[in-house]
Amino acid sequence: MNTKFGTMYRTVVSSDEQDGPLPLLLTMLTFVTGLVDAFSYLLLGRVFVANITGSLMFLGFALGGAPGFFWESYVLALVPFLIAAASGGLLIKAFGRHRGRHLLASLVLQDVVVAVALLISFIMPIEETATMQILTVLLAASFGLQNSTVRALKVPDMTTTVLTLTMTGIASDLSKEGSGRGQLRRRSASILSMVSGAIIGTLVIQYLEYRLILVIAFVVILVCTLLSLRLRNSKAPWTQSRTL
């Protein structure tokens, strides 16, 4: 068992010529996804701010008249997510030629937005509709930016949010040998990271202070930002924009 986890760890953090340390950083961001989606779904009115496909489906349920689903909540998640994802194109133009600088710029902006959300959670009671709506908008925007960046980085099997294809890849790779095993380990690490975030987020909400979720999210993104600082001047092959 230890050997398997050790191999998975080395696969995620390995600084290869294609992706360098990006898999490690994206795995950490995948943890944040599970953490914050637990927060948004359990406290902000059954809405997903990172796995935005879920909110899109819920919007369909609401428009179809299903009880307990309110279309306003899902629009407040979808619109900021898409606007932030679209604005991520500006980062691509400015930093897209260097993947390390691109990720660093995105992380700085995302952490600022999460910090504002954390501040709002201390100033305004989360039970108020206005608070829930503001937090939904801010968090959805932060993950729209993250998704745009991850898409541009093009690290295989590391989407940080929707893992449907990742899980499909695991099922497909179970019968493979050789290189397929390496992909299997990276995909497994991604899934374990998101599930761990969701579990920790749920436990924090049930037994501790819910604001701690935003604190953890802010700290993890900040750590990723600090780790990315050393990448901004790297001239390693992996820093060049990648075509898949």
Short mmCIF file of C-alpha atoms in Angstrom, two decimals:
data_model
loop_
_atom_site.label_atom_id
_atom_site.label_comp_id
_atom_site.label_asym_id
_atom_site.label_seq_id
_atom_site.Cartn_x
_atom_site.Cartn_y
_atom_site.Cartn_z
CA MET A 1 0.00 0.00 0.00
CA ASN A 2 2.77 2.45 0.94
CA THR A 3 4.55 1.66 -2.29
CA LYS A 4 1.46 2.48 -4.33
CA PHE A 5 0.94 5.82 -2.57
CA GLY A 6 4.64 6.61 -2.87
CA THR A 7 4.52 5.94 -6.60
CA MET A 8 1.40 8.10 -6.94
CA TYR A 9 3.10 10.92 -5.06
CA ARG A 10 6.18 10.80 -7.26
CA THR A 11 4.00 10.81 -10.37
CA VAL A 12 2.12 13.91 -9.24
CA VAL A 13 5.13 15.96 -8.14
CA SER A 14 7.63 14.79 -10.73
CA SER A 15 9.25 17.69 -12.55
CA ASP A 16 9.23 16.21 -16.02
CA GLU A 17 10.01 18.10 -19.19
CA GLN A 18 6.35 18.37 -20.21
CA ASP A 19 4.66 19.66 -17.06
CA GLY A 20 7.28 20.31 -14.40
CA PRO A 21 5.74 20.91 -10.95
CA LEU A 22 2.32 21.86 -12.37
CA PRO A 23 0.65 18.51 -11.46
CA LEU A 24 1.42 19.05 -7.77
CA LEU A 25 0.00 22.58 -7.79
CA LEU A 26 -3.13 21.54 -9.69
CA THR A 27 -3.68 18.64 -7.28
CA MET A 28 -3.67 21.15 -4.44
CA LEU A 29 -6.20 23.28 -6.30
CA THR A 30 -8.37 20.20 -6.84
CA PHE A 31 -8.46 19.82 -3.06
CA VAL A 32 -9.70 23.40 -2.82
CA THR A 33 -12.45 22.56 -5.31
CA GLY A 34 -13.84 19.80 -3.11
CA LEU A 35 -13.53 21.98 -0.04
CA VAL A 36 -15.31 25.05 -1.46
CA ASP A 37 -18.01 23.08 -3.27
CA ALA A 38 -18.89 21.46 0.07
CA PHE A 39 -19.18 24.98 1.49
CA SER A 40 -21.30 26.30 -1.38
CA TYR A 41 -23.63 23.32 -1.64
CA LEU A 42 -24.25 22.89 2.09
CA LEU A 43 -24.38 26.56 3.10
CA LEU A 44 -25.22 28.68 0.05
CA GLY A 45 -28.39 26.97 -1.09
CA ARG A 46 -27.48 23.78 -2.95
CA VAL A 47 -25.29 25.50 -5.52
CA PHE A 48 -21.93 24.44 -6.94
CA VAL A 49 -19.44 27.24 -7.59
CA ALA A 50 -16.56 25.10 -8.92
CA ASN A 51 -18.18 22.02 -10.46
CA ILE A 52 -20.36 24.41 -12.40
CA THR A 53 -21.98 21.62 -14.44
CA GLY A 54 -23.89 20.70 -11.30
CA SER A 55 -25.33 24.20 -11.05
CA LEU A 56 -26.27 24.08 -14.72
CA MET A 57 -28.23 20.88 -14.10
CA PHE A 58 -29.86 22.38 -11.02
CA LEU A 59 -30.89 25.38 -13.11
CA GLY A 60 -32.64 22.97 -15.43
CA PHE A 61 -34.41 21.38 -12.45
CA ALA A 62 -35.49 24.81 -11.22
CA LEU A 63 -36.80 25.87 -14.61
CA GLY A 64 -38.63 22.57 -14.83
CA GLY A 65 -40.43 23.31 -11.57
CA ALA A 66 -38.67 20.89 -9.21
CA PRO A 67 -39.28 21.92 -5.56
CA GLY A 68 -36.35 23.20 -3.55
CA PHE A 69 -34.40 24.55 -6.54
CA PHE A 70 -34.26 28.31 -7.19
CA TRP A 71 -33.04 29.53 -10.55
CA GLU A 72 -31.69 32.80 -9.17
CA SER A 73 -29.02 30.98 -7.15
CA TYR A 74 -27.72 29.09 -10.16
CA VAL A 75 -27.67 32.14 -12.40
CA LEU A 76 -25.61 33.91 -9.73
CA ALA A 77 -23.09 31.07 -9.99
CA LEU A 78 -23.11 30.54 -13.74
CA VAL A 79 -22.83 34.16 -14.92
CA PRO A 80 -19.82 35.21 -12.76
CA PHE A 81 -18.13 31.89 -13.53
CA LEU A 82 -18.44 32.47 -17.27
CA ILE A 83 -17.45 36.14 -17.08
CA ALA A 84 -14.35 35.30 -15.06
CA ALA A 85 -13.49 32.44 -17.41
CA ALA A 86 -13.80 34.80 -20.35
CA SER A 87 -11.65 37.45 -18.65
CA GLY A 88 -9.05 34.74 -18.12
CA GLY A 89 -8.31 35.24 -21.80
CA LEU A 90 -6.56 38.49 -20.82
CA LEU A 91 -4.17 36.49 -18.66
CA ILE A 92 -3.55 34.13 -21.54
CA LYS A 93 -2.61 37.06 -23.77
CA ALA A 94 -0.33 38.53 -21.14
CA PHE A 95 1.31 35.39 -19.73
CA GLY A 96 0.23 32.51 -21.94
CA ARG A 97 3.68 31.95 -23.41
CA HIS A 98 5.08 31.08 -19.97
CA ARG A 99 2.98 28.57 -18.03
CA GLY A 100 4.65 29.37 -14.70
CA ARG A 101 3.91 33.08 -14.91
CA HIS A 102 0.41 32.42 -16.17
CA LEU A 103 -0.39 30.19 -13.19
CA LEU A 104 1.17 32.67 -10.75
CA ALA A 105 -0.91 35.59 -12.05
CA SER A 106 -4.08 33.51 -11.88
CA LEU A 107 -3.36 32.32 -8.34
CA VAL A 108 -2.76 35.85 -7.09
CA LEU A 109 -6.11 37.02 -8.46
CA GLN A 110 -7.95 33.95 -7.20
CA ASP A 111 -6.56 34.32 -3.70
CA VAL A 112 -7.58 37.98 -3.61
CA VAL A 113 -11.15 37.04 -4.51
CA VAL A 114 -11.25 34.26 -1.89
CA ALA A 115 -9.85 36.70 0.68
CA VAL A 116 -12.69 39.12 -0.08
CA ALA A 117 -15.20 36.27 0.32
CA LEU A 118 -13.62 35.39 3.66
CA LEU A 119 -13.88 39.01 4.79
CA ILE A 120 -17.55 39.14 3.76
CA SER A 121 -18.23 35.98 5.78
CA PHE A 122 -17.01 37.76 8.91
CA ILE A 123 -18.85 40.99 8.25
CA MET A 124 -22.25 39.65 7.14
CA PRO A 125 -24.28 36.78 8.67
CA ILE A 126 -24.29 33.82 6.31
CA GLU A 127 -27.97 33.20 7.07
CA GLU A 128 -28.90 36.35 5.14
CA THR A 129 -29.82 35.91 1.49
CA ALA A 130 -27.61 38.81 0.45
CA THR A 131 -24.57 37.18 2.06
CA MET A 132 -25.22 33.89 0.33
CA GLN A 133 -25.59 35.64 -3.00
CA ILE A 134 -22.40 37.69 -2.62
CA LEU A 135 -20.37 34.65 -1.60
CA THR A 136 -21.80 32.68 -4.51
CA VAL A 137 -20.79 35.38 -6.99
CA LEU A 138 -17.28 35.78 -5.58
CA LEU A 139 -16.48 32.08 -5.29
CA ALA A 140 -17.92 31.25 -8.69
CA ALA A 141 -15.80 34.01 -10.24
CA SER A 142 -12.67 32.67 -8.56
CA PHE A 143 -13.23 29.21 -10.02
CA GLY A 144 -14.14 30.56 -13.43
CA LEU A 145 -10.70 32.15 -13.49
CA GLN A 146 -9.10 28.94 -12.24
CA ASN A 147 -10.83 26.84 -14.89
CA SER A 148 -9.76 29.19 -17.66
CA THR A 149 -6.16 28.98 -16.47
CA VAL A 150 -6.14 25.21 -16.08
CA ARG A 151 -7.58 24.82 -19.55
CA ALA A 152 -4.80 26.97 -20.98
CA LEU A 153 -2.07 25.12 -19.06
CA LYS A 154 -3.15 21.84 -20.71
CA VAL A 155 -1.80 19.44 -18.10
CA PRO A 156 -3.25 16.02 -19.01
CA ASP A 157 -5.67 14.49 -16.49
CA MET A 158 -5.55 17.55 -14.21
CA THR A 159 -8.77 19.55 -14.66
CA THR A 160 -9.14 20.51 -10.93
CA THR A 161 -12.96 20.49 -11.19
CA VAL A 162 -15.09 18.14 -13.30
CA LEU A 163 -13.56 14.67 -13.02
CA THR A 164 -15.99 12.63 -15.11
CA LEU A 165 -13.46 12.04 -17.88
CA THR A 166 -10.80 11.42 -15.25
CA MET A 167 -12.86 8.63 -13.70
CA THR A 168 -13.61 7.23 -17.16
CA GLY A 169 -9.89 7.25 -17.86
CA ILE A 170 -9.20 5.26 -14.70
CA ALA A 171 -11.70 2.60 -15.72
CA SER A 172 -10.16 2.44 -19.18
CA ASP A 173 -6.57 2.30 -17.91
CA LEU A 174 -7.11 -0.55 -15.46
CA SER A 175 -6.37 -3.01 -18.22
CA LYS A 176 -3.33 -1.17 -19.53
CA GLU A 177 0.34 -1.60 -18.77
CA GLY A 178 3.28 0.77 -19.08
CA SER A 179 2.47 4.44 -19.66
CA GLY A 180 -1.19 3.89 -18.88
CA ARG A 181 -0.24 3.16 -15.28
CA GLY A 182 1.35 6.58 -14.89
CA GLN A 183 -1.83 8.26 -16.10
CA LEU A 184 -3.83 6.08 -13.73
CA ARG A 185 -1.81 7.29 -10.74
CA ARG A 186 -2.16 10.95 -11.69
CA ARG A 187 -5.90 10.59 -12.21
CA SER A 188 -6.29 8.74 -8.91
CA ALA A 189 -4.41 11.48 -7.07
CA SER A 190 -6.74 14.08 -8.57
CA ILE A 191 -9.86 12.21 -7.49
CA LEU A 192 -8.54 11.53 -3.99
CA SER A 193 -7.69 15.19 -3.62
CA MET A 194 -11.19 16.38 -4.51
CA VAL A 195 -12.91 13.77 -2.33
CA SER A 196 -10.62 14.66 0.58
CA GLY A 197 -11.54 18.32 0.21
CA ALA A 198 -15.26 17.48 0.19
CA ILE A 199 -14.92 15.30 3.29
CA ILE A 200 -12.94 17.89 5.22
CA GLY A 201 -15.33 20.65 4.17
CA THR A 202 -18.32 18.66 5.37
CA LEU A 203 -16.68 17.81 8.70
CA VAL A 204 -15.74 21.44 9.29
CA ILE A 205 -19.32 22.57 8.66
CA GLN A 206 -20.73 19.91 11.00
CA TYR A 207 -18.31 20.19 13.89
CA LEU A 208 -16.26 23.39 13.60
CA GLU A 209 -16.57 26.97 12.32
CA TYR A 210 -17.75 27.17 8.70
CA ARG A 211 -15.48 30.16 7.99
CA LEU A 212 -12.54 27.83 8.53
CA ILE A 213 -13.29 26.38 5.06
CA LEU A 214 -12.55 29.71 3.41
CA VAL A 215 -9.49 30.14 5.60
CA ILE A 216 -8.13 26.76 4.48
CA ALA A 217 -8.95 27.54 0.84
CA PHE A 218 -7.17 30.88 1.09
CA VAL A 219 -4.10 29.30 2.73
CA VAL A 220 -3.83 26.46 0.21
CA ILE A 221 -4.09 28.86 -2.74
CA LEU A 222 -1.56 31.14 -1.02
CA VAL A 223 0.86 28.22 -0.64
CA CYS A 224 0.42 27.44 -4.33
CA THR A 225 1.11 31.10 -5.08
CA LEU A 226 4.31 31.10 -3.04
CA LEU A 227 5.45 27.88 -4.67
CA SER A 228 4.75 29.42 -8.06
CA LEU A 229 6.94 32.44 -7.36
CA ARG A 230 10.05 30.41 -8.06
CA LEU A 231 8.60 29.33 -11.40
CA ARG A 232 8.15 32.78 -12.91
CA ASN A 233 11.73 33.04 -14.17
CA SER A 234 12.22 29.40 -15.06
CA LYS A 235 13.38 28.63 -18.59
CA ALA A 236 12.74 24.90 -18.33
CA PRO A 237 11.05 23.25 -21.33
CA TRP A 238 7.79 22.72 -19.45
CA THR A 239 7.22 26.48 -19.10
CA GLN A 240 6.48 26.85 -22.82
CA SER A 241 2.83 26.81 -23.87
CA ARG A 242 1.74 23.30 -24.72
CA THR A 243 -0.27 22.01 -27.64
CA LEU A 244 -2.21 18.76 -27.08
#
